[in-house]
mmCIF file of C-alpha atoms and ligand atoms in Angstrom:
data_model
loop_
_atom_site.group_PDB
_atom_site.id
_atom_site.type_symbol
_atom_site.label_atom_id
_atom_site.label_comp_id
_atom_site.label_asym_id
_atom_site.label_seq_id
_atom_site.Cartn_x
_atom_site.Cartn_y
_atom_site.Cartn_z
ATOM 1 C CA MET A 1 2.622 18.502 -87.596
ATOM 2 C CA LYS A 2 -0.209 20.858 -89.121
ATOM 3 C CA ILE A 3 -3.082 18.946 -90.866
ATOM 4 C CA ALA A 4 -6.012 19.717 -92.820
ATOM 5 C CA ILE A 5 -8.739 17.522 -92.932
ATOM 6 C CA LEU A 6 -11.477 17.096 -95.725
ATOM 7 C CA LEU A 7 -15.036 15.853 -95.354
ATOM 8 C CA SER A 8 -18.206 15.473 -96.781
ATOM 9 C CA GLY A 9 -20.373 14.272 -94.099
ATOM 10 C CA SER A 10 -21.013 13.092 -90.316
ATOM 11 C CA GLY A 11 -17.641 14.008 -89.692
ATOM 12 C CA SER A 12 -16.833 11.323 -86.585
ATOM 13 C CA ASN A 13 -13.611 10.729 -87.983
ATOM 14 C CA LEU A 14 -12.628 14.245 -87.688
ATOM 15 C CA GLN A 15 -14.229 14.025 -84.411
ATOM 16 C CA ALA A 16 -11.799 10.907 -83.199
ATOM 17 C CA PHE A 17 -8.870 13.426 -84.369
ATOM 18 C CA ILE A 18 -10.319 16.209 -82.037
ATOM 19 C CA ASP A 19 -10.596 13.760 -79.141
ATOM 20 C CA LYS A 20 -7.144 12.238 -79.609
ATOM 21 C CA GLN A 21 -5.767 15.466 -79.693
ATOM 22 C CA ARG A 22 -7.628 16.656 -76.431
ATOM 23 C CA GLU A 23 -6.556 13.385 -74.581
ATOM 24 C CA GLY A 24 -3.155 14.356 -75.413
ATOM 25 C CA ASN A 25 -2.287 11.646 -77.508
ATOM 26 C CA LEU A 26 -1.837 13.110 -81.029
ATOM 27 C CA ASP A 27 0.717 15.761 -81.897
ATOM 28 C CA VAL A 28 -1.301 17.304 -84.291
ATOM 29 C CA GLU A 29 -2.696 20.764 -85.075
ATOM 30 C CA ILE A 30 -5.798 20.684 -87.314
ATOM 31 C CA VAL A 31 -5.483 23.892 -89.046
ATOM 32 C CA LEU A 32 -8.553 23.598 -91.449
ATOM 33 C CA ALA A 33 -11.214 21.684 -92.325
ATOM 34 C CA LEU A 34 -12.417 21.715 -95.704
ATOM 35 C CA SER A 35 -15.751 20.611 -97.319
ATOM 36 C CA ASN A 36 -17.877 20.550 -100.502
ATOM 37 C CA ASN A 37 -20.715 20.216 -98.354
ATOM 38 C CA PRO A 38 -21.685 23.359 -96.420
ATOM 39 C CA ASP A 39 -24.442 21.203 -94.694
ATOM 40 C CA ALA A 40 -21.795 18.757 -93.560
ATOM 41 C CA TYR A 41 -22.443 17.847 -90.108
ATOM 42 C CA GLY A 42 -18.717 17.686 -89.612
ATOM 43 C CA LEU A 43 -18.406 21.154 -90.485
ATOM 44 C CA LYS A 44 -20.187 22.033 -87.132
ATOM 45 C CA ARG A 45 -17.950 19.592 -85.209
ATOM 46 C CA ALA A 46 -15.330 21.440 -86.692
ATOM 47 C CA ARG A 47 -16.355 24.895 -85.595
ATOM 48 C CA ASN A 48 -17.431 23.600 -82.102
ATOM 49 C CA ALA A 49 -13.520 22.684 -81.705
ATOM 50 C CA GLY A 50 -12.667 25.950 -82.887
ATOM 51 C CA ILE A 51 -10.877 24.842 -86.076
ATOM 52 C CA PRO A 52 -11.108 27.275 -89.046
ATOM 53 C CA VAL A 53 -13.570 25.976 -91.879
ATOM 54 C CA TRP A 54 -13.245 26.752 -95.319
ATOM 55 C CA THR A 55 -16.509 25.351 -97.554
ATOM 56 C CA GLU A 56 -18.071 25.800 -101.125
ATOM 57 C CA ASP A 57 -20.430 23.760 -102.818
ATOM 58 C CA HIS A 58 -18.554 22.105 -105.579
ATOM 59 C CA ARG A 59 -21.206 22.339 -107.877
ATOM 60 C CA SER A 60 -21.211 26.417 -107.915
ATOM 61 C CA TYR A 61 -17.301 25.657 -109.887
ATOM 62 C CA PRO A 62 -17.334 24.870 -113.740
ATOM 63 C CA GLY A 63 -15.067 21.864 -112.910
ATOM 64 C CA ARG A 64 -13.304 19.381 -110.591
ATOM 65 C CA GLU A 65 -10.062 21.150 -111.260
ATOM 66 C CA GLU A 66 -11.292 24.637 -110.588
ATOM 67 C CA PHE A 67 -12.739 23.743 -107.475
ATOM 68 C CA ASP A 68 -9.781 21.544 -106.206
ATOM 69 C CA GLN A 69 -7.620 24.579 -106.809
ATOM 70 C CA ALA A 70 -9.841 26.559 -104.837
ATOM 71 C CA MET A 71 -9.263 24.081 -101.885
ATOM 72 C CA LEU A 72 -5.479 23.803 -102.679
ATOM 73 C CA ALA A 73 -4.997 27.557 -102.101
ATOM 74 C CA ALA A 74 -6.685 27.599 -98.637
ATOM 75 C CA ILE A 75 -4.442 24.462 -97.784
ATOM 76 C CA LYS A 76 -1.732 26.029 -99.032
ATOM 77 C CA GLU A 77 -2.229 29.249 -97.027
ATOM 78 C CA SER A 78 -2.977 27.054 -93.743
ATOM 79 C CA GLY A 79 0.281 25.739 -93.624
ATOM 80 C CA ALA A 80 -1.097 22.163 -93.460
ATOM 81 C CA GLU A 81 1.806 19.525 -94.174
ATOM 82 C CA LEU A 82 -0.534 16.649 -94.478
ATOM 83 C CA ILE A 83 -4.092 16.470 -95.865
ATOM 84 C CA VAL A 84 -6.199 13.743 -94.040
ATOM 85 C CA LEU A 85 -8.950 12.677 -96.055
ATOM 86 C CA ALA A 86 -12.066 11.563 -93.689
ATOM 87 C CA GLY A 87 -14.892 10.797 -95.210
ATOM 88 C CA TYR A 88 -14.366 13.254 -98.568
ATOM 89 C CA MET A 89 -16.844 11.821 -101.088
ATOM 90 C CA ARG A 90 -15.683 13.374 -104.221
ATOM 91 C CA LEU A 91 -12.664 12.236 -106.616
ATOM 92 C CA LEU A 92 -9.409 14.399 -105.992
ATOM 93 C CA SER A 93 -8.064 16.057 -109.562
ATOM 94 C CA ALA A 94 -4.571 14.440 -110.613
ATOM 95 C CA CYS A 95 -3.364 18.270 -109.958
ATOM 96 C CA PHE A 96 -4.603 18.249 -106.441
ATOM 97 C CA ILE A 97 -2.936 14.923 -105.570
ATOM 98 C CA LYS A 98 0.613 16.187 -107.471
ATOM 99 C CA ALA A 99 0.812 18.873 -105.395
ATOM 100 C CA PHE A 100 0.552 17.201 -102.125
ATOM 101 C CA GLU A 101 2.183 13.807 -103.581
ATOM 102 C CA GLY A 102 2.914 11.227 -100.630
ATOM 103 C CA ARG A 103 1.074 13.963 -98.034
ATOM 104 C CA ILE A 104 -2.213 12.779 -98.466
ATOM 105 C CA VAL A 105 -3.666 10.189 -96.542
ATOM 106 C CA ASN A 106 -7.261 8.167 -96.617
ATOM 107 C CA ILE A 107 -9.369 6.022 -94.615
ATOM 108 C CA HIS A 108 -11.821 3.212 -96.368
ATOM 109 C CA PRO A 109 -13.938 0.906 -94.842
ATOM 110 C CA SER A 110 -12.724 -2.504 -96.308
ATOM 111 C CA LEU A 111 -9.888 -4.525 -96.632
ATOM 112 C CA LEU A 112 -8.106 -2.855 -99.644
ATOM 113 C CA PRO A 113 -7.753 -3.680 -102.209
ATOM 114 C CA SER A 114 -11.332 -5.569 -101.980
ATOM 115 C CA PHE A 115 -13.944 -3.497 -102.166
ATOM 116 C CA PRO A 116 -12.626 -0.095 -103.585
ATOM 117 C CA GLY A 117 -15.142 2.842 -104.026
ATOM 118 C CA THR A 118 -18.395 3.926 -102.521
ATOM 119 C CA GLY A 119 -20.588 1.516 -100.580
ATOM 120 C CA ALA A 120 -17.664 -0.706 -99.597
ATOM 121 C CA ALA A 121 -19.273 -2.246 -96.459
ATOM 122 C CA ALA A 122 -22.606 -3.591 -98.347
ATOM 123 C CA ALA A 123 -20.533 -4.840 -101.257
ATOM 124 C CA ALA A 124 -18.328 -6.937 -98.519
ATOM 125 C CA GLY A 125 -21.577 -8.088 -97.117
ATOM 126 C CA ASN A 126 -23.027 -8.873 -100.336
ATOM 127 C CA TYR A 127 -20.233 -10.921 -101.227
ATOM 128 C CA GLY A 128 -20.734 -12.662 -98.248
ATOM 129 C CA VAL A 129 -16.829 -12.294 -97.108
ATOM 130 C CA LYS A 130 -16.160 -13.411 -93.734
ATOM 131 C CA LEU A 131 -13.644 -10.915 -92.691
ATOM 132 C CA THR A 132 -13.706 -7.156 -93.324
ATOM 133 C CA GLY A 133 -12.351 -4.427 -91.682
ATOM 134 C CA CYS A 134 -10.980 -0.911 -92.799
ATOM 135 C CA THR A 135 -7.956 0.307 -94.223
ATOM 136 C CA VAL A 136 -5.729 3.581 -93.863
ATOM 137 C CA HIS A 137 -3.671 4.419 -96.991
ATOM 138 C CA PHE A 138 -1.354 6.752 -98.757
ATOM 139 C CA VAL A 139 -3.255 8.608 -101.638
ATOM 140 C CA GLU A 140 -2.748 8.191 -104.977
ATOM 141 C CA GLU A 141 -4.504 8.751 -108.542
ATOM 142 C CA GLN A 142 -6.219 5.798 -108.826
ATOM 143 C CA LEU A 143 -9.383 5.514 -106.231
ATOM 144 C CA ASP A 144 -8.241 3.552 -102.959
ATOM 145 C CA SER A 145 -4.802 2.305 -104.284
ATOM 146 C CA GLY A 146 -2.229 3.864 -102.545
ATOM 147 C CA PRO A 147 0.430 2.025 -99.940
ATOM 148 C CA VAL A 148 -1.214 0.833 -97.116
ATOM 149 C CA ILE A 149 -0.418 2.219 -93.720
ATOM 150 C CA ILE A 150 -2.593 0.157 -91.286
ATOM 151 C CA GLN A 151 -5.478 -1.991 -91.390
ATOM 152 C CA ALA A 152 -8.235 -3.481 -88.968
ATOM 153 C CA ALA A 153 -9.980 -6.531 -89.781
ATOM 154 C CA LEU A 154 -13.288 -8.045 -87.844
ATOM 155 C CA PRO A 155 -15.515 -11.054 -88.506
ATOM 156 C CA VAL A 156 -18.656 -10.660 -90.591
ATOM 157 C CA PRO A 157 -21.601 -12.676 -88.989
ATOM 158 C CA ALA A 158 -23.902 -13.931 -91.864
ATOM 159 C CA SER A 159 -26.696 -12.497 -89.988
ATOM 160 C CA GLU A 160 -25.506 -9.064 -89.325
ATOM 161 C CA GLU A 161 -27.082 -6.159 -91.408
ATOM 162 C CA THR A 162 -24.722 -3.819 -93.153
ATOM 163 C CA GLU A 163 -25.641 -1.272 -90.338
ATOM 164 C CA GLN A 164 -24.167 -2.997 -87.920
ATOM 165 C CA THR A 165 -20.997 -3.940 -89.857
ATOM 166 C CA LEU A 166 -20.428 -0.185 -90.554
ATOM 167 C CA GLU A 167 -20.911 0.641 -87.045
ATOM 168 C CA ARG A 168 -18.196 -1.657 -86.004
ATOM 169 C CA ILE A 169 -15.538 -0.687 -88.433
ATOM 170 C CA HIS A 170 -16.264 2.816 -87.672
ATOM 171 C CA LYS A 171 -15.013 2.342 -84.119
ATOM 172 C CA LEU A 172 -12.031 0.883 -85.137
ATOM 173 C CA GLU A 173 -11.762 3.662 -87.822
ATOM 174 C CA HIS A 174 -11.663 6.159 -84.888
ATOM 175 C CA ARG A 175 -8.855 4.276 -83.735
ATOM 176 C CA ILE A 176 -6.810 3.299 -86.723
ATOM 177 C CA TYR A 177 -6.822 6.682 -88.331
ATOM 178 C CA PRO A 178 -5.559 8.939 -85.344
ATOM 179 C CA GLN A 179 -2.851 6.183 -84.806
ATOM 180 C CA ALA A 180 -1.524 6.436 -88.274
ATOM 181 C CA VAL A 181 -1.219 10.329 -88.338
ATOM 182 C CA GLN A 182 0.275 10.476 -85.021
ATOM 183 C CA TRP A 183 2.947 7.614 -86.700
ATOM 184 C CA LEU A 184 3.449 10.222 -89.633
ATOM 185 C CA ALA A 185 3.529 13.126 -87.205
ATOM 186 C CA GLU A 186 6.603 11.068 -85.389
ATOM 187 C CA GLY A 187 8.165 10.496 -88.402
ATOM 188 C CA ARG A 188 8.031 7.000 -88.252
ATOM 189 C CA ILE A 189 6.699 6.240 -91.445
ATOM 190 C CA GLU A 190 8.935 5.088 -94.650
ATOM 191 C CA VAL A 191 7.332 4.192 -97.783
ATOM 192 C CA ARG A 192 9.474 1.616 -100.056
ATOM 193 C CA GLY A 193 7.701 1.243 -102.896
ATOM 194 C CA ARG A 194 4.539 -0.399 -101.874
ATOM 195 C CA GLN A 195 5.822 -1.169 -98.432
ATOM 196 C CA VAL A 196 4.988 1.178 -95.973
ATOM 197 C CA VAL A 197 7.565 0.587 -92.967
ATOM 198 C CA LEU A 198 6.902 1.650 -89.461
ATOM 199 C CA THR A 199 9.833 2.330 -87.108
ATOM 200 C CA GLU A 200 9.427 0.428 -83.956
ATOM 201 C CA SER A 201 9.538 2.752 -80.756
ATOM 202 C CA SER A 202 9.700 1.908 -77.101
ATOM 203 C CA ARG A 203 6.099 3.140 -76.747
ATOM 204 C CA PRO A 204 4.108 0.229 -75.178
ATOM 205 C CA LYS A 205 1.661 -1.196 -77.203
ATOM 206 C CA ALA A 206 -2.234 -0.330 -76.639
ATOM 207 C CA PHE A 207 -2.840 -4.580 -76.109
ATOM 208 C CA PRO A 208 0.108 -6.601 -75.718
ATOM 209 C CA CYS A 209 -1.085 -9.540 -77.573
ATOM 210 C CA PRO A 210 -4.644 -9.050 -79.268
ATOM 211 C CA ASN A 211 -3.517 -10.441 -82.360
ATOM 212 C CA ASN A 212 -3.464 -13.913 -80.865
ATOM 213 C CA ASP A 213 -6.874 -13.494 -79.447
ATOM 214 C CA LEU A 214 -9.450 -14.665 -81.561
ATOM 215 C CA SER A 215 -12.258 -13.759 -78.860
ATOM 216 C CA SER A 216 -11.188 -10.461 -79.147
ATOM 217 C CA GLN A 217 -13.045 -10.204 -82.303
ATOM 218 C CA TRP A 218 -10.593 -7.966 -84.472
ATOM 219 C CA LEU A 219 -7.094 -7.504 -85.533
ATOM 220 C CA VAL A 220 -5.320 -4.686 -85.757
ATOM 221 C CA TYR A 221 -1.712 -4.367 -87.632
ATOM 222 C CA PRO A 222 0.835 -2.814 -87.084
ATOM 223 C CA LEU A 223 -0.316 -3.010 -83.242
ATOM 224 C CA LEU A 224 -2.089 0.270 -81.610
ATOM 225 C CA GLU A 225 0.095 1.663 -79.236
ATOM 226 C CA GLU A 226 -0.740 3.193 -75.801
ATOM 227 C CA GLY A 227 -3.395 5.920 -75.983
ATOM 228 C CA PHE A 228 -5.319 4.241 -79.179
HETATM 229 C C1 LIG B 301 -15.846 6.029 -92.996
HETATM 230 O O1 LIG B 301 -16.380 5.162 -93.122
HETATM 231 C C2 LIG B 301 -14.790 6.357 -93.985
HETATM 232 O O2 LIG B 301 -14.171 4.935 -93.995
HETATM 233 C C3 LIG B 301 -14.995 6.684 -95.579
HETATM 234 O O3 LIG B 301 -15.995 7.722 -95.289
HETATM 235 C C4 LIG B 301 -16.587 7.211 -93.858
HETATM 236 C C5 LIG B 301 -16.724 8.954 -93.130
HETATM 237 O O4 LIG B 301 -17.143 8.600 -91.997
HETATM 238 N N1 LIG B 301 -13.991 7.057 -96.077
HETATM 239 P P1 LIG B 301 -17.155 10.152 -90.986
HETATM 240 O O5 LIG B 301 -17.730 11.595 -91.808
HETATM 241 O O6 LIG B 301 -15.931 10.405 -90.479
HETATM 242 O O7 LIG B 301 -18.092 9.995 -89.932
#
């Protein structure tokens, strides 16, 4: 499956995709990395991996729609079948989402629908939640709202700084996001209204039974498979 990745910052999730692909666990071709921030470190990662890059400063466009149309043209030309948002820090216009309806995914650093929007990890910490995590979901027009594909949860000790929590969230993001995209590449994901259903396969699970073992300090559902 051909994918395009949109990012605005460090691109550690892009790197996770590159690494999983190199390991032979992810059957995708990253045909384009796009950014609204020409200085994004993620673009460096893309270039190092030989991935074509498209970048323009969104402030040089008259408005959001014009910028999104320019991205859309580049994505269409690349032949991408799926758009992967990996730390893309701008709202997408309705016309962009419509053009790839059901074919845009995002990762968010909280257990949605709690704490949508920016600063999710800090907001969760300030609220005093005992569990937080990350969510991979389909993208709809309303921010951080589409059907959920996979979630990972982890405990939040009261004494922990947001930075530390975020670091643990990121480690899980780098596993669940490539896993979700691999499921899409395998054609094993079906969306029935709000429910995302994963077709089981004979592939071994990465961990036979992590969900019953609280000492492992995190839970992922659906279970990760071998290689993730
Ligand atoms: C991640 O925390 C993701 O959940 C959020 O943006 C961040 C991107 O990180 N949407 P990176 O640029 O992939 O390192």
